[in-house]
Coordinates of C-alpha atoms in Angstrom, one line a residue:
Chain A
A1 CA 0.2 0.2 0.3
Q2 CA 0.8 3.5 -0.6
R3 CA 1.2 6.2 1.9
V4 CA 2.9 9.9 2.5
T5 CA 3.3 10.8 6.1
Q6 CA 4.1 14.4 7.0
P7 CA 4.9 14.6 10.6
E8 CA 4.5 18.0 11.5
K9 CA 0.6 20.1 11.5
L10 CA 2.2 23.3 12.0
L11 CA 5.9 24.7 11.4
S12 CA 5.9 28.5 12.2
V13 CA 9.2 30.1 11.7
F14 CA 10.3 33.7 11.4
K15 CA 10.9 35.7 8.3
G16 CA 14.3 35.0 6.8
A17 CA 14.7 31.6 8.8
P18 CA 15.1 28.4 7.0
V19 CA 12.3 26.2 6.8
E20 CA 11.7 22.6 6.1
L21 CA 9.1 20.6 5.8
K22 CA 9.4 16.6 5.9
C23 CA 7.8 14.3 3.8
N24 CA 8.4 10.6 3.7
Y25 CA 6.3 7.7 1.3
S26 CA 6.2 4.2 1.1
Y27 CA 5.9 2.6 -2.0
S28 CA 6.9 -0.5 -3.3
G29 CA 7.7 0.7 -6.7
S30 CA 9.2 4.1 -8.2
P31 CA 6.8 6.8 -7.4
E32 CA 6.2 10.2 -8.7
L33 CA 6.5 12.9 -5.9
F34 CA 4.9 16.2 -5.5
W35 CA 4.4 19.3 -3.5
Y36 CA 1.0 21.2 -3.6
V37 CA 0.5 24.2 -1.8
Q38 CA -2.9 25.9 -0.9
Y39 CA -2.5 29.8 0.4
S40 CA -5.4 31.7 2.0
R41 CA -8.6 31.7 0.0
Q42 CA -6.7 30.3 -3.0
R43 CA -7.0 26.7 -5.1
L44 CA -4.9 23.9 -4.2
Q45 CA -1.8 24.5 -6.8
L46 CA 1.3 22.1 -7.6
L47 CA 4.4 23.9 -6.4
L48 CA 7.0 21.2 -7.8
R49 CA 7.2 18.3 -8.8
H50 CA 10.7 15.9 -8.4
I51 CA 11.1 14.8 -11.8
S52 CA 11.5 18.8 -12.6
R53 CA 14.3 19.2 -10.2
E54 CA 13.7 22.9 -10.3
S55 CA 13.6 25.6 -7.8
I56 CA 10.4 27.5 -7.8
K57 CA 9.7 30.3 -5.7
G58 CA 13.1 29.6 -3.8
F59 CA 11.9 26.5 -2.7
T60 CA 13.5 22.9 -3.6
A61 CA 13.0 19.6 -2.5
D62 CA 15.0 16.3 -3.3
L63 CA 14.1 12.8 -3.6
N64 CA 15.7 10.7 -1.2
K65 CA 14.9 6.8 -2.3
G66 CA 17.1 5.3 0.4
E67 CA 15.1 7.3 2.9
T68 CA 12.1 7.0 1.0
S69 CA 11.9 11.1 1.9
F70 CA 10.7 14.0 -0.2
H71 CA 11.4 17.4 2.3
L72 CA 10.8 20.7 1.0
K73 CA 13.2 23.1 2.1
K74 CA 13.6 26.9 1.9
P75 CA 16.5 29.2 3.5
F76 CA 15.4 32.1 3.9
A77 CA 11.4 32.3 4.5
Q78 CA 9.2 34.7 3.6
E79 CA 5.8 36.1 5.0
E80 CA 4.0 35.1 1.5
D81 CA 5.5 31.3 1.9
S82 CA 2.4 31.3 4.6
A83 CA 0.0 28.6 3.3
M84 CA -0.7 25.0 3.6
Y85 CA 1.2 22.5 1.9
Y86 CA 0.8 19.1 1.2
C87 CA 3.0 16.5 -0.1
A88 CA 1.7 14.2 -2.6
L89 CA 2.3 10.5 -4.2
R90 CA 1.5 9.0 -7.6
G91 CA 2.3 5.4 -7.9
D92 CA 0.9 3.4 -10.8
S93 CA -2.4 4.9 -11.8
W94 CA -2.3 8.1 -14.1
G95 CA -3.6 10.8 -12.8
K96 CA -4.4 9.6 -9.3
L97 CA -2.3 11.3 -6.5
Q98 CA -1.9 10.1 -2.7
F99 CA -1.6 13.3 -0.4
G100 CA 0.1 13.4 3.4
A101 CA -1.9 15.5 5.7
G102 CA -0.3 18.6 5.0
T103 CA 1.6 21.0 7.3
Q104 CA 0.7 24.5 8.0
V105 CA 3.1 27.2 7.9
V106 CA 3.2 30.2 9.3
V107 CA 6.1 32.5 8.9
T108 CA 6.1 35.5 11.4
P109 CA 7.8 39.1 10.5
Chain B
S1 CA -3.0 24.2 -18.0
A2 CA -6.8 24.1 -16.7
V3 CA -9.1 26.1 -15.6
I4 CA -11.7 24.5 -13.4
S5 CA -15.2 25.9 -12.1
Q6 CA -17.1 24.4 -9.4
K7 CA -20.8 24.9 -8.3
P8 CA -22.0 25.5 -5.7
S9 CA -18.9 26.9 -3.9
R10 CA -20.3 26.3 -0.6
D11 CA -23.9 24.8 1.0
I12 CA -26.0 24.0 3.9
C13 CA -28.3 20.9 3.4
Q14 CA -30.7 18.8 5.6
R15 CA -29.8 15.6 6.7
G16 CA -31.3 12.9 4.2
T17 CA -31.6 15.1 1.0
S18 CA -28.8 14.7 -1.9
L19 CA -26.9 17.7 -3.6
T20 CA -25.2 17.0 -7.0
I21 CA -21.8 19.2 -7.9
Q22 CA -21.0 20.4 -10.9
C23 CA -17.1 20.6 -12.3
Q24 CA -16.8 22.3 -15.7
V25 CA -13.3 22.6 -17.4
D26 CA -12.2 25.1 -19.8
S27 CA -10.7 22.3 -22.0
Q28 CA -11.3 18.7 -23.1
V29 CA -9.7 16.4 -20.4
T30 CA -9.0 12.6 -20.0
M31 CA -8.4 11.9 -16.4
M32 CA -11.3 14.1 -14.1
F33 CA -11.1 13.1 -10.3
W34 CA -13.3 13.8 -7.4
Y35 CA -12.2 14.3 -4.1
R36 CA -13.3 15.0 -0.8
Q37 CA -11.4 17.0 2.5
Q38 CA -12.9 16.4 5.7
P39 CA -12.3 19.1 8.2
G40 CA -9.0 18.8 9.6
Q41 CA -7.9 16.2 7.1
S42 CA -5.9 15.7 4.2
L43 CA -7.3 15.1 0.5
T44 CA -9.0 11.9 0.2
L45 CA -9.9 10.5 -3.3
I46 CA -13.4 9.4 -4.1
A47 CA -13.5 8.5 -7.9
T48 CA -12.3 8.8 -11.5
A49 CA -14.4 10.0 -13.5
N50 CA -14.3 8.2 -16.6
Q51 CA -16.2 10.1 -19.9
G52 CA -18.9 7.4 -21.0
S53 CA -18.6 4.9 -18.9
E54 CA -18.9 4.0 -14.7
A55 CA -16.5 5.9 -12.5
T56 CA -14.0 4.3 -10.8
Y57 CA -14.6 4.3 -6.9
E58 CA -11.8 3.9 -4.6
S59 CA -11.9 1.9 -1.6
G60 CA -14.7 2.9 0.9
F61 CA -16.8 4.9 -1.7
V62 CA -19.7 3.5 -3.5
I63 CA -21.5 3.9 -6.4
D64 CA -25.1 4.7 -4.5
K65 CA -23.8 7.3 -2.3
F66 CA -21.4 9.1 -4.7
P67 CA -23.0 9.0 -8.1
I68 CA -21.2 10.4 -10.8
S69 CA -21.3 11.6 -14.2
R70 CA -19.3 12.3 -17.0
P71 CA -21.3 13.3 -20.1
N72 CA -18.6 15.1 -22.2
L73 CA -14.9 16.0 -21.7
T74 CA -15.6 18.9 -20.1
F75 CA -18.0 18.4 -17.7
S76 CA -18.8 16.3 -14.8
T77 CA -21.3 16.1 -11.4
L78 CA -20.6 14.3 -8.2
T79 CA -24.1 13.6 -6.4
V80 CA -24.0 12.9 -2.4
S81 CA -26.8 10.9 -1.7
N82 CA -28.9 10.8 1.6
M83 CA -26.2 13.0 3.3
S84 CA -25.4 12.7 7.3
P85 CA -23.3 15.1 9.5
E86 CA -20.6 12.9 8.2
D87 CA -20.7 13.9 4.5
S88 CA -20.0 17.6 5.8
S89 CA -16.4 18.6 3.8
I90 CA -15.1 20.1 0.9
Y91 CA -15.4 18.3 -2.2
L92 CA -12.5 19.2 -5.1
C93 CA -12.8 18.2 -8.7
S94 CA -9.2 17.7 -10.3
V95 CA -8.2 17.2 -13.6
E96 CA -5.1 16.5 -15.8
A97 CA -4.7 18.7 -18.9
D98 CA -4.0 16.2 -21.3
Q99 CA -1.2 18.3 -22.8
G100 CA 2.2 18.8 -21.6
A101 CA 0.8 18.7 -18.3
N102 CA 3.6 15.9 -17.0
G103 CA 1.5 14.7 -13.5
E104 CA 0.4 17.9 -12.5
L105 CA -3.2 18.0 -11.5
F106 CA -5.3 21.4 -11.5
F107 CA -8.2 22.0 -8.9
G108 CA -11.3 23.5 -8.9
E109 CA -12.1 25.6 -5.7
G110 CA -14.4 23.4 -4.2
S111 CA -17.6 23.0 -2.6
R112 CA -18.0 22.9 0.9
L113 CA -20.8 21.2 2.1
T114 CA -22.2 21.6 5.2
V115 CA -25.0 18.6 6.5
L116 CA -27.0 19.4 9.9

């Protein structure tokens, strides 16, 4: 069975501080991993995906197959990063995503 | 990309009634999904809406409770039948755009249902 675990429900950081959102997964094959974000009063949207290996809004995430992790990192948090972040996994089935519980990030000035 | 419109955006319903949620996409898409997000919970996939055939339901969800229609490649409906307070959730329509999406799902704004 596939599972996505986000251990932190809430992450509170100061502006300019580093932020790391943890995501661990359980899947027997080769998964695709994504981070989705939902800003206040906006719809859920893709932040980044592991196959792109790109930095979006200063965020990066590296897939570590040995540790089955896909942690999201940003070296200097900004107030506009305050949002709900979901880690998601896609296994065999085209399109279907398994979401983690989500982590609420609050960046305070 | 794909732009998704959902209606209603929110509703308050009485126990035992049914409500149909509509999802309209601005382009033709093959893959369309319905998710549920219960209060304080993550998103759970209800079913994949298949054009021209019956929807494919995930474990724990059945057609009698959540009938789905998909008459064409731009539209789908989800009905929540015989509602109880436990059905109070946000229901989300999502699609994977056929061209160049590379696995990205696009989401509607959600339909927030409160069952009294």
